[in-house]
Every structure is written in structure tokens, then in C-alpha cells.
Amino acid sequence: MEIIKDIALMRTRCRERKLKGDKIGFVPTMGALHKGHLSLIKRAREDCDFTVVSIFVNPTQFGPEEDFKRYPRNLSEDLRLCEEEGVDVVFAPLKESMYPDGFSTWVEVKGMLTETLEGTFRPGHFKGVTTVLTKLFNIVLPDYSYFGEKDYQQAMVVKKMVQELNIDTEIILLPTVRERDGLACSSRNSYLSPEERKKAAVLYNSLLKAKQEVERGEKDPSIITSLIRHLIEKEGSFKIDYVAVVNPDTLEPVDRIRGKTLITIAAWIGGTRLIDNILI
Amino acid sequence: MEIIKDIALMRTRCRERKLKGDKIGFVPTMGALHKGHLSLIKRAREDCDFTVVSIFVNPTQFGPEEDFKRYPRNLSEDLRLCEEEGVDVVFAPLKESMYPDGFSTWVEVKGMLTETLEGTFRPGHFKGVTTVLTKLFNIVLPDYSYFGEKDYQQAMVVKKMVQELNIDTEIILLPTVRERDGLACSSRNSYLSPEERKKAAVLYNSLLKAKQEVERGEKDPSIITSLIRHLIEKEGSFKIDYVAVVNPDTLEPVDRIRGKTLITIAAWIGGTRLIDNILI
């Protein structure tokens, strides 16, 4: 496994493989790898001839009050996991080379898709995501790029960007990987105290209960969001950013549940913000 | 020569050539080809194995009051010229396929480089340029992309975007091609009445006089801009948008002329807006 920090060298490697006709699989991450990331890497390894994992805590997708500084970083353990999974290259560029002084080019998806849900609570977040991913796609030249359903809205935004900018990669979206009690794997779970960690399971459990209610015939989204809010609030310690029942393609709120629907939540427990969702 | 309208087919062609190890040269145009474009095409043909010329009057780089609708279009003559020059593919996508309903992804270079000069008089123009070029670069996958110095600021903006988004193409900037009387070749010259056409030569002639003055020792940019304004206004019929003496890398106004300097002008004659510049 090769570890590359240099942008030009990373591209040279990828160009060489493209010329050979190899398919490049790409898993962009911010490190602190967990089972969710590993499922993306395993799939990339199956689909492709050459697997690149990027590890870059992207400053531009964090708000000024957010957790950029304390975001978990554990490069040596990440490298060990990548090696174990048979990754070909870990790309770990420096902040200064990704965003040199005077950097001022931005890629932005405008409209509902980036303004709703996470966009409301994390203004500027998606602009940072789309900009860094455009850069990474241009460096790695991936045939396939892998994302997890936990960040469902991000995946929708990235798909729209890739389509509208004609970026030559296919976005593959894989199911959320969960801990035994249902909590969605996330690098931010490491912020949780043991007590918070126990309580955090309520997020997915409330989504499962909501799903059951829908399957039992409940079609009113406001009943469903009330149920979820009630279950989370009963647990104490949570501050809910949103609970929403939306069209999974447009992320617009639905006024009646029929066909494919996404239920998505974001909530704080102590100083940790968690998100989760379920497709029904 | 192949004429391609379909985005996916265009990319397939380019991918095939890349896999063969061919170098792709790209000349993005809005059609109404003139000798300036032809010089870019000739150079692409010399440098590369596969030359693509795009012809697309990009609506997003025109302001609402600008000349999108009446911009000269002459596809059959353009195709004849491309054929004659040995172009491999003319890519002429439809507006609807480049900007489908709901299109909302934008690439923008912020700051001085896009806010000054043309940016002041054509707000939003460069955002349209950088967005369409990102799309075209992603479709054509060019090794080399050719631009003319007449649109000097555009070339600077595109270079910055390519660098900051790590787009895998090299921007080649070639000298402005001029008519016999010095007028810079431009598709918009076709708007000029015979009388306006004659007067338009003053733009380049005033730049040449300014250059002479600098070579004779004049270092004060305000003297130089006054000289140019005087020469243009003497001709009558002109409305000047700007005359500026700037650093050619940053486009910032200089307070004293030393080393490489760009003198750049934009002016209306009748309903036609012309630009020109000279590097001294």
C-alpha cells in the first residue's frame, strides 16, 4: 500500500492506472475510519482494479463554531485498517496543498437540496463538501466513488453535482452500517460519554418504530415526526435539530406518506451532533 | 470529422482516445469562428493527437440585458472551417442538455480576479464561464485547452479555477489575432456597421500609442489611461467602460509602471461592446 501526500503524484498514479484500462474505485473520507467506511472500501475492492481512500479532514465543510479542531484524527490506525483491507493508495494531502493561500474557487449546488435539513443547521457545509469532492474527483479520476446512506442528503447533493458538472464518476450509495444496538457508525460517536452512547441508540430505534407505524397504516407525517420526537425526548439529554419526513429524491417534506419516503433526524446529545435516517 | 451533439457520446470518444494514450487538445468556442479561433485550432492540431472544438453559445455567461439572442451563429460555416483545419470532432451540444431543467450547480472564482474590470461591468459573466468550462473539461477530458489573449481576464480566471479545482488540463494562452488595421478578431465585430468598423481600429491603435509612451519613459498609469481615453474619445461614438493599467497576474491597478504590465480597455461603439488589451 502506498501513502501519498502529494497531489501531483496522486494524479500521476491514477493516470497511469487509467491508461492501463484499470477501473479506479474511490472512497473519500475524513479518517477515523469505522465499519461504515470499511464496507465502502470492501465494495470498491470488489468492483475495481485500483482502490484509493482519501483521508482529509476538510476544513471548508465545518462551520466556525463546529468541531473541525477536535474532529477525531487517527492516521496510524486508519493506515493499518486500509492496509488490512487491501487498499492500493491512501491519499492524505495537507490542508495547505488542498487550500493554498488565496484559494477562492467554489463549487456550489444551490436550491432546496442544500438549503433544507442539514443546510438549515449547517450553512456553508455542502459548499465545502462539493468543493473538496470536485477537487478530489479531479485528482483521483475515479470510475466509481462510494458513499454511505447515513449521509443521505450529502449523497443526493453529490449526485446532483456530478450529474450537472458532467463529472466522469459513478456515485455508489451503500447502506448505513450500524453498531449492535442500531446506532449508525460515525466518527463522531467517539465524542460520546458511555452514558450518552447508551442513549444514542434511541435515534435508530425511534426510526424503526416510525417505520412500523407506517407499515401499520399511519400515513400522516406529522404523527410520525411527533412519535419520533416523543421517543427521543423521553430519553432526556437530547436537543433535536430536525425530524423530517421527505421525498427521498427532492428532500421536500411530504404531506402524506405513500411510496418511497425518507425519515431523517438530526439531534444533539451533549456536545455531539448525530444524524440518522431510514428509507421506507 | 465527426459532429457530436450528445454529451455521453462525446465523452465516450474522448475516453477511447485517452485509453489509446492520445493527447486531447480542446478549443472551447461560442462559434462564429474567426482567425483567432483558427490560430488556437492550428496550435491544438500541432500539439495533440485528437482535436475537439466545442461550439456552444453559453447562455449563463450573458447578462439579462446582453446579446445572447443576437450573438452570431453560423454552424455550417463553422463546420466548414473546422473540417478545413483538420479538427477531429466538433462538439455542439444543445442548451437543454447542458442545462437541463432544475440545473443548479455553479462553479465560481471569487475575489478580485472576477470582480474587477469585466466583472464590474458584466456581473455573473465569469460564473457562467467557469461553470460551462468545468462541464466541458469534464466531458472532453482535454490534456491541453486553448484560449486567446484577447480575453485575458477570462484566461486568468480559468487558469485559477483549473489550478484550484485540480482540473487535469493545461491552459495554453495564445496571442490575440488581429485584422489588418489592428482590430482584435472577435465574433462581435460582425455587429459593427462599416463606419463603426473603421473607427474600431482606434482601440488597438491607442494601446500601441500607450505602449510607445511607456517605452519612452512614461511610468504614470494615470497619464497612460488619460492618453488612451483621449484618443478613443477623439474618434467620437465611443462609450468607455474602463481603461486600466494593471498587474497582469493579479489584475490589480498599478500605481507605477515597472516590469510586466497589462493595459486593458472595454468600450461600446453603438450597441457593440469591444474589449482589447496589450502586455507591455
mmCIF file of N, CA and C in Angstrom, chain A residues 7 11 15 18-23 97-98 100-111 127 131 134-136 138-139 141-143 160-161 163-169, chain B residues 7 11 15 18-23 97-98 100-111 127 131 134-136 138-139 141-143 160-161 163-169:
data_model
loop_
_atom_site.group_PDB
_atom_site.id
_atom_site.type_symbol
_atom_site.label_atom_id
_atom_site.label_comp_id
_atom_site.label_asym_id
_atom_site.label_seq_id
_atom_site.Cartn_x
_atom_site.Cartn_y
_atom_site.Cartn_z
ATOM 1 N N ILE A 7 -0.312 15.976 -4.317
ATOM 2 C CA ILE A 7 -1.435 15.968 -5.263
ATOM 3 C C ILE A 7 -0.988 15.511 -6.649
ATOM 4 N N ARG A 11 -2.182 12.107 -8.753
ATOM 5 C CA ARG A 11 -2.790 12.105 -10.079
ATOM 6 C C ARG A 11 -1.978 11.264 -11.059
ATOM 7 N N ARG A 15 -3.539 8.413 -13.292
ATOM 8 C CA ARG A 15 -3.445 8.472 -14.756
ATOM 9 C C ARG A 15 -2.829 7.201 -15.301
ATOM 10 N N LYS A 18 -5.404 4.466 -15.224
ATOM 11 C CA LYS A 18 -6.424 4.682 -16.251
ATOM 12 C C LYS A 18 -5.899 4.242 -17.620
ATOM 13 N N LEU A 19 -4.649 4.615 -17.907
ATOM 14 C CA LEU A 19 -4.050 4.270 -19.196
ATOM 15 C C LEU A 19 -3.978 2.764 -19.388
ATOM 16 N N LYS A 20 -3.776 2.055 -18.279
ATOM 17 C CA LYS A 20 -3.751 0.591 -18.347
ATOM 18 C C LYS A 20 -5.154 0.017 -18.522
ATOM 19 N N GLY A 21 -6.166 0.874 -18.418
ATOM 20 C CA GLY A 21 -7.545 0.397 -18.528
ATOM 21 C C GLY A 21 -8.122 -0.046 -17.202
ATOM 22 N N ASP A 22 -7.384 0.189 -16.117
ATOM 23 C CA ASP A 22 -7.895 -0.215 -14.800
ATOM 24 C C ASP A 22 -9.063 0.675 -14.379
ATOM 25 N N LYS A 23 -9.994 0.076 -13.657
ATOM 26 C CA LYS A 23 -11.086 0.844 -13.053
ATOM 27 C C LYS A 23 -10.633 1.326 -11.675
ATOM 28 N N SER A 97 -1.894 22.239 0.881
ATOM 29 C CA SER A 97 -1.789 21.955 -0.547
ATOM 30 C C SER A 97 -3.189 21.879 -1.174
ATOM 31 N N MET A 98 -4.180 21.497 -0.390
ATOM 32 C CA MET A 98 -5.550 21.494 -0.921
ATOM 33 C C MET A 98 -6.116 22.911 -0.991
ATOM 34 N N PRO A 100 -4.348 26.286 -0.857
ATOM 35 C CA PRO A 100 -3.228 27.235 -0.738
ATOM 36 C C PRO A 100 -3.742 28.653 -0.464
ATOM 37 N N ASP A 101 -2.855 29.502 0.015
ATOM 38 C CA ASP A 101 -3.213 30.899 0.287
ATOM 39 C C ASP A 101 -3.919 31.514 -0.912
ATOM 40 N N GLY A 102 -4.967 32.239 -0.660
ATOM 41 C CA GLY A 102 -5.687 32.918 -1.730
ATOM 42 C C GLY A 102 -6.698 32.032 -2.436
ATOM 43 N N PHE A 103 -6.878 30.820 -1.932
ATOM 44 C CA PHE A 103 -7.854 29.903 -2.555
ATOM 45 C C PHE A 103 -9.216 30.583 -2.639
ATOM 46 N N SER A 104 -9.840 30.535 -3.799
ATOM 47 C CA SER A 104 -11.125 31.236 -3.908
ATOM 48 C C SER A 104 -12.063 30.661 -4.957
ATOM 49 N N THR A 105 -11.927 29.374 -5.275
ATOM 50 C CA THR A 105 -12.829 28.745 -6.240
ATOM 51 C C THR A 105 -13.776 27.797 -5.508
ATOM 52 N N TRP A 106 -15.043 27.978 -5.736
ATOM 53 C CA TRP A 106 -16.051 27.209 -5.004
ATOM 54 C C TRP A 106 -17.044 26.559 -5.945
ATOM 55 N N VAL A 107 -17.426 25.350 -5.577
ATOM 56 C CA VAL A 107 -18.461 24.624 -6.316
ATOM 57 C C VAL A 107 -19.675 24.535 -5.403
ATOM 58 N N GLU A 108 -20.803 24.939 -5.922
ATOM 59 C CA GLU A 108 -21.975 25.029 -5.056
ATOM 60 C C GLU A 108 -23.219 24.519 -5.777
ATOM 61 N N VAL A 109 -23.943 23.617 -5.111
ATOM 62 C CA VAL A 109 -25.270 23.233 -5.574
ATOM 63 C C VAL A 109 -26.250 24.135 -4.834
ATOM 64 N N LYS A 110 -27.021 24.902 -5.604
ATOM 65 C CA LYS A 110 -27.955 25.840 -4.982
ATOM 66 C C LYS A 110 -29.335 25.191 -4.866
ATOM 67 N N GLY A 111 -30.174 25.795 -4.051
ATOM 68 C CA GLY A 111 -31.573 25.372 -4.017
ATOM 69 C C GLY A 111 -31.909 24.447 -2.871
ATOM 70 N N LYS A 127 -21.348 23.431 0.526
ATOM 71 C CA LYS A 127 -20.431 24.128 -0.373
ATOM 72 C C LYS A 127 -18.999 23.616 -0.144
ATOM 73 N N THR A 131 -17.048 21.389 -3.006
ATOM 74 C CA THR A 131 -15.763 21.910 -3.491
ATOM 75 C C THR A 131 -14.651 20.883 -3.292
ATOM 76 N N THR A 134 -15.100 17.892 -5.703
ATOM 77 C CA THR A 134 -14.710 18.209 -7.083
ATOM 78 C C THR A 134 -13.198 18.104 -7.216
ATOM 79 N N LYS A 135 -12.487 18.684 -6.246
ATOM 80 C CA LYS A 135 -11.032 18.608 -6.271
ATOM 81 C C LYS A 135 -10.562 17.149 -6.218
ATOM 82 N N LEU A 136 -11.095 16.403 -5.287
ATOM 83 C CA LEU A 136 -10.650 15.007 -5.142
ATOM 84 C C LEU A 136 -10.983 14.180 -6.382
ATOM 85 N N ASN A 138 -11.164 15.267 -9.370
ATOM 86 C CA ASN A 138 -10.243 15.686 -10.429
ATOM 87 C C ASN A 138 -8.834 15.132 -10.232
ATOM 88 N N ILE A 139 -8.481 14.850 -8.999
ATOM 89 C CA ILE A 139 -7.149 14.314 -8.719
ATOM 90 C C ILE A 139 -7.126 12.794 -8.903
ATOM 91 N N LEU A 141 -9.567 10.828 -10.374
ATOM 92 C CA LEU A 141 -10.171 10.368 -11.629
ATOM 93 C C LEU A 141 -10.903 9.034 -11.465
ATOM 94 N N PRO A 142 -11.730 8.908 -10.434
ATOM 95 C CA PRO A 142 -12.332 7.603 -10.148
ATOM 96 C C PRO A 142 -13.446 7.228 -11.123
ATOM 97 N N ASP A 143 -13.505 5.934 -11.459
ATOM 98 C CA ASP A 143 -14.652 5.422 -12.210
ATOM 99 C C ASP A 143 -15.859 5.299 -11.286
ATOM 100 N N LYS A 160 -26.158 15.133 -7.603
ATOM 101 C CA LYS A 160 -26.628 16.233 -8.461
ATOM 102 C C LYS A 160 -25.432 16.986 -9.038
ATOM 103 N N MET A 161 -24.447 17.235 -8.208
ATOM 104 C CA MET A 161 -23.254 17.936 -8.681
ATOM 105 C C MET A 161 -22.551 17.146 -9.789
ATOM 106 N N GLN A 163 -23.740 14.932 -11.773
ATOM 107 C CA GLN A 163 -24.560 14.937 -12.982
ATOM 108 C C GLN A 163 -24.485 16.296 -13.693
ATOM 109 N N GLU A 164 -24.645 17.365 -12.938
ATOM 110 C CA GLU A 164 -24.751 18.686 -13.571
ATOM 111 C C GLU A 164 -23.401 19.213 -14.043
ATOM 112 N N LEU A 165 -22.320 18.835 -13.377
ATOM 113 C CA LEU A 165 -20.998 19.255 -13.865
ATOM 114 C C LEU A 165 -20.385 18.203 -14.791
ATOM 115 N N ASN A 166 -21.142 17.147 -15.092
ATOM 116 C CA ASN A 166 -20.649 16.091 -16.004
ATOM 117 C C ASN A 166 -19.342 15.473 -15.513
ATOM 118 N N ILE A 167 -19.244 15.308 -14.199
ATOM 119 C CA ILE A 167 -18.039 14.686 -13.655
ATOM 120 C C ILE A 167 -18.079 13.198 -14.003
ATOM 121 N N ASP A 168 -16.923 12.702 -14.446
ATOM 122 C CA ASP A 168 -16.854 11.363 -15.035
ATOM 123 C C ASP A 168 -16.663 10.293 -13.953
ATOM 124 N N THR A 169 -17.608 10.224 -13.006
ATOM 125 C CA THR A 169 -17.546 9.166 -11.995
ATOM 126 C C THR A 169 -18.964 8.721 -11.683
ATOM 127 N N ILE B 7 -23.760 14.463 -25.158
ATOM 128 C CA ILE B 7 -22.707 14.594 -24.149
ATOM 129 C C ILE B 7 -22.048 13.244 -23.868
ATOM 130 N N ARG B 11 -18.095 12.113 -24.545
ATOM 131 C CA ARG B 11 -17.174 11.598 -23.538
ATOM 132 C C ARG B 11 -16.624 10.227 -23.922
ATOM 133 N N ARG B 15 -12.779 9.335 -23.978
ATOM 134 C CA ARG B 15 -12.253 8.244 -23.147
ATOM 135 C C ARG B 15 -11.486 7.235 -24.000
ATOM 136 N N LYS B 18 -8.146 8.714 -24.864
ATOM 137 C CA LYS B 18 -7.267 8.735 -23.698
ATOM 138 C C LYS B 18 -6.683 7.344 -23.452
ATOM 139 N N LEU B 19 -7.542 6.329 -23.569
ATOM 140 C CA LEU B 19 -7.082 4.949 -23.325
ATOM 141 C C LEU B 19 -6.004 4.545 -24.317
ATOM 142 N N LYS B 20 -6.091 5.087 -25.518
ATOM 143 C CA LYS B 20 -5.062 4.815 -26.530
ATOM 144 C C LYS B 20 -3.781 5.590 -26.238
ATOM 145 N N GLY B 21 -3.834 6.477 -25.248
ATOM 146 C CA GLY B 21 -2.657 7.290 -24.930
ATOM 147 C C GLY B 21 -2.579 8.557 -25.757
ATOM 148 N N ASP B 22 -3.635 8.844 -26.521
ATOM 149 C CA ASP B 22 -3.633 10.071 -27.330
ATOM 150 C C ASP B 22 -3.766 11.312 -26.453
ATOM 151 N N LYS B 23 -3.117 12.381 -26.872
ATOM 152 C CA LYS B 23 -3.273 13.672 -26.211
ATOM 153 C C LYS B 23 -4.455 14.392 -26.845
ATOM 154 N N SER B 97 -29.436 20.122 -23.034
ATOM 155 C CA SER B 97 -28.688 19.003 -22.461
ATOM 156 C C SER B 97 -27.561 19.523 -21.569
ATOM 157 N N MET B 98 -27.070 20.712 -21.848
ATOM 158 C CA MET B 98 -26.045 21.297 -20.973
ATOM 159 C C MET B 98 -26.681 21.846 -19.694
ATOM 160 N N PRO B 100 -30.111 21.201 -18.142
ATOM 161 C CA PRO B 100 -31.462 20.648 -18.039
ATOM 162 C C PRO B 100 -32.273 21.389 -16.976
ATOM 163 N N ASP B 101 -33.587 21.229 -17.033
ATOM 164 C CA ASP B 101 -34.470 21.860 -16.045
ATOM 165 C C ASP B 101 -33.975 21.593 -14.627
ATOM 166 N N GLY B 102 -33.996 22.618 -13.820
ATOM 167 C CA GLY B 102 -33.602 22.464 -12.424
ATOM 168 C C GLY B 102 -32.099 22.554 -12.213
ATOM 169 N N PHE B 103 -31.360 22.856 -13.271
ATOM 170 C CA PHE B 103 -29.897 22.970 -13.149
ATOM 171 C C PHE B 103 -29.549 23.960 -12.044
ATOM 172 N N SER B 104 -28.663 23.572 -11.138
ATOM 173 C CA SER B 104 -28.372 24.492 -10.033
ATOM 174 C C SER B 104 -26.972 24.321 -9.440
ATOM 175 N N THR B 105 -26.028 23.827 -10.218
ATOM 176 C CA THR B 105 -24.656 23.679 -9.726
ATOM 177 C C THR B 105 -23.760 24.717 -10.405
ATOM 178 N N TRP B 106 -23.053 25.476 -9.600
ATOM 179 C CA TRP B 106 -22.260 26.582 -10.134
ATOM 180 C C TRP B 106 -20.827 26.519 -9.636
ATOM 181 N N VAL B 107 -19.926 26.865 -10.532
ATOM 182 C CA VAL B 107 -18.511 26.962 -10.177
ATOM 183 C C VAL B 107 -18.146 28.438 -10.235
ATOM 184 N N GLU B 108 -17.547 28.920 -9.165
ATOM 185 C CA GLU B 108 -17.310 30.361 -9.098
ATOM 186 C C GLU B 108 -15.929 30.653 -8.513
ATOM 187 N N VAL B 109 -15.185 31.484 -9.212
ATOM 188 C CA VAL B 109 -13.949 32.028 -8.660
ATOM 189 C C VAL B 109 -14.318 33.362 -8.021
ATOM 190 N N LYS B 110 -14.077 33.455 -6.716
ATOM 191 C CA LYS B 110 -14.456 34.685 -6.007
ATOM 192 C C LYS B 110 -13.260 35.628 -5.943
ATOM 193 N N GLY B 111 -13.537 36.871 -5.617
ATOM 194 C CA GLY B 111 -12.456 37.813 -5.333
ATOM 195 C C GLY B 111 -12.113 38.727 -6.495
ATOM 196 N N LYS B 127 -18.935 33.609 -13.669
ATOM 197 C CA LYS B 127 -19.571 32.431 -13.070
ATOM 198 C C LYS B 127 -20.135 31.520 -14.170
ATOM 199 N N THR B 131 -18.480 27.835 -14.941
ATOM 200 C CA THR B 131 -19.376 26.674 -14.846
ATOM 201 C C THR B 131 -19.387 25.890 -16.159
ATOM 202 N N THR B 134 -16.010 24.083 -16.699
ATOM 203 C CA THR B 134 -15.861 22.888 -15.857
ATOM 204 C C THR B 134 -16.609 21.731 -16.498
ATOM 205 N N LYS B 135 -17.827 21.991 -16.947
ATOM 206 C CA LYS B 135 -18.610 20.954 -17.609
ATOM 207 C C LYS B 135 -17.878 20.445 -18.860
ATOM 208 N N LEU B 136 -17.452 21.372 -19.696
ATOM 209 C CA LEU B 136 -16.803 20.965 -20.951
ATOM 210 C C LEU B 136 -15.506 20.198 -20.680
ATOM 211 N N ASN B 138 -14.869 18.389 -18.142
ATOM 212 C CA ASN B 138 -15.240 17.060 -17.636
ATOM 213 C C ASN B 138 -15.751 16.137 -18.736
ATOM 214 N N ILE B 139 -16.276 16.725 -19.790
ATOM 215 C CA ILE B 139 -16.793 15.911 -20.902
ATOM 216 C C ILE B 139 -15.664 15.554 -21.873
ATOM 217 N N LEU B 141 -12.268 15.935 -21.381
ATOM 218 C CA LEU B 141 -11.056 15.412 -20.726
ATOM 219 C C LEU B 141 -9.777 15.846 -21.453
ATOM 220 N N PRO B 142 -9.656 17.125 -21.759
ATOM 221 C CA PRO B 142 -8.521 17.562 -22.584
ATOM 222 C C PRO B 142 -7.204 17.596 -21.819
ATOM 223 N N ASP B 143 -6.124 17.217 -22.517
ATOM 224 C CA ASP B 143 -4.788 17.416 -21.950
ATOM 225 C C ASP B 143 -4.401 18.889 -22.048
ATOM 226 N N LYS B 160 -6.899 30.052 -12.812
ATOM 227 C CA LYS B 160 -7.035 29.941 -11.354
ATOM 228 C C LYS B 160 -8.000 28.810 -11.004
ATOM 229 N N MET B 161 -9.098 28.743 -11.717
ATOM 230 C CA MET B 161 -10.071 27.674 -11.463
ATOM 231 C C MET B 161 -9.453 26.307 -11.694
ATOM 232 N N GLN B 163 -6.361 25.439 -11.609
ATOM 233 C CA GLN B 163 -5.385 25.151 -10.571
ATOM 234 C C GLN B 163 -6.070 24.791 -9.250
ATOM 235 N N GLU B 164 -7.051 25.582 -8.859
ATOM 236 C CA GLU B 164 -7.634 25.399 -7.527
ATOM 237 C C GLU B 164 -8.578 24.205 -7.467
ATOM 238 N N LEU B 165 -9.222 23.873 -8.570
ATOM 239 C CA LEU B 165 -10.067 22.664 -8.574
ATOM 240 C C LEU B 165 -9.297 21.435 -9.057
ATOM 241 N N ASN B 166 -7.987 21.598 -9.295
ATOM 242 C CA ASN B 166 -7.146 20.466 -9.724
ATOM 243 C C ASN B 166 -7.671 19.809 -10.994
ATOM 244 N N ILE B 167 -8.181 20.638 -11.907
ATOM 245 C CA ILE B 167 -8.665 20.086 -13.175
ATOM 246 C C ILE B 167 -7.467 19.659 -14.005
ATOM 247 N N ASP B 168 -7.594 18.472 -14.586
ATOM 248 C CA ASP B 168 -6.453 17.820 -15.234
ATOM 249 C C ASP B 168 -6.271 18.286 -16.678
ATOM 250 N N THR B 169 -6.082 19.592 -16.854
ATOM 251 C CA THR B 169 -5.819 20.112 -18.199
ATOM 252 C C THR B 169 -4.823 21.261 -18.083
#
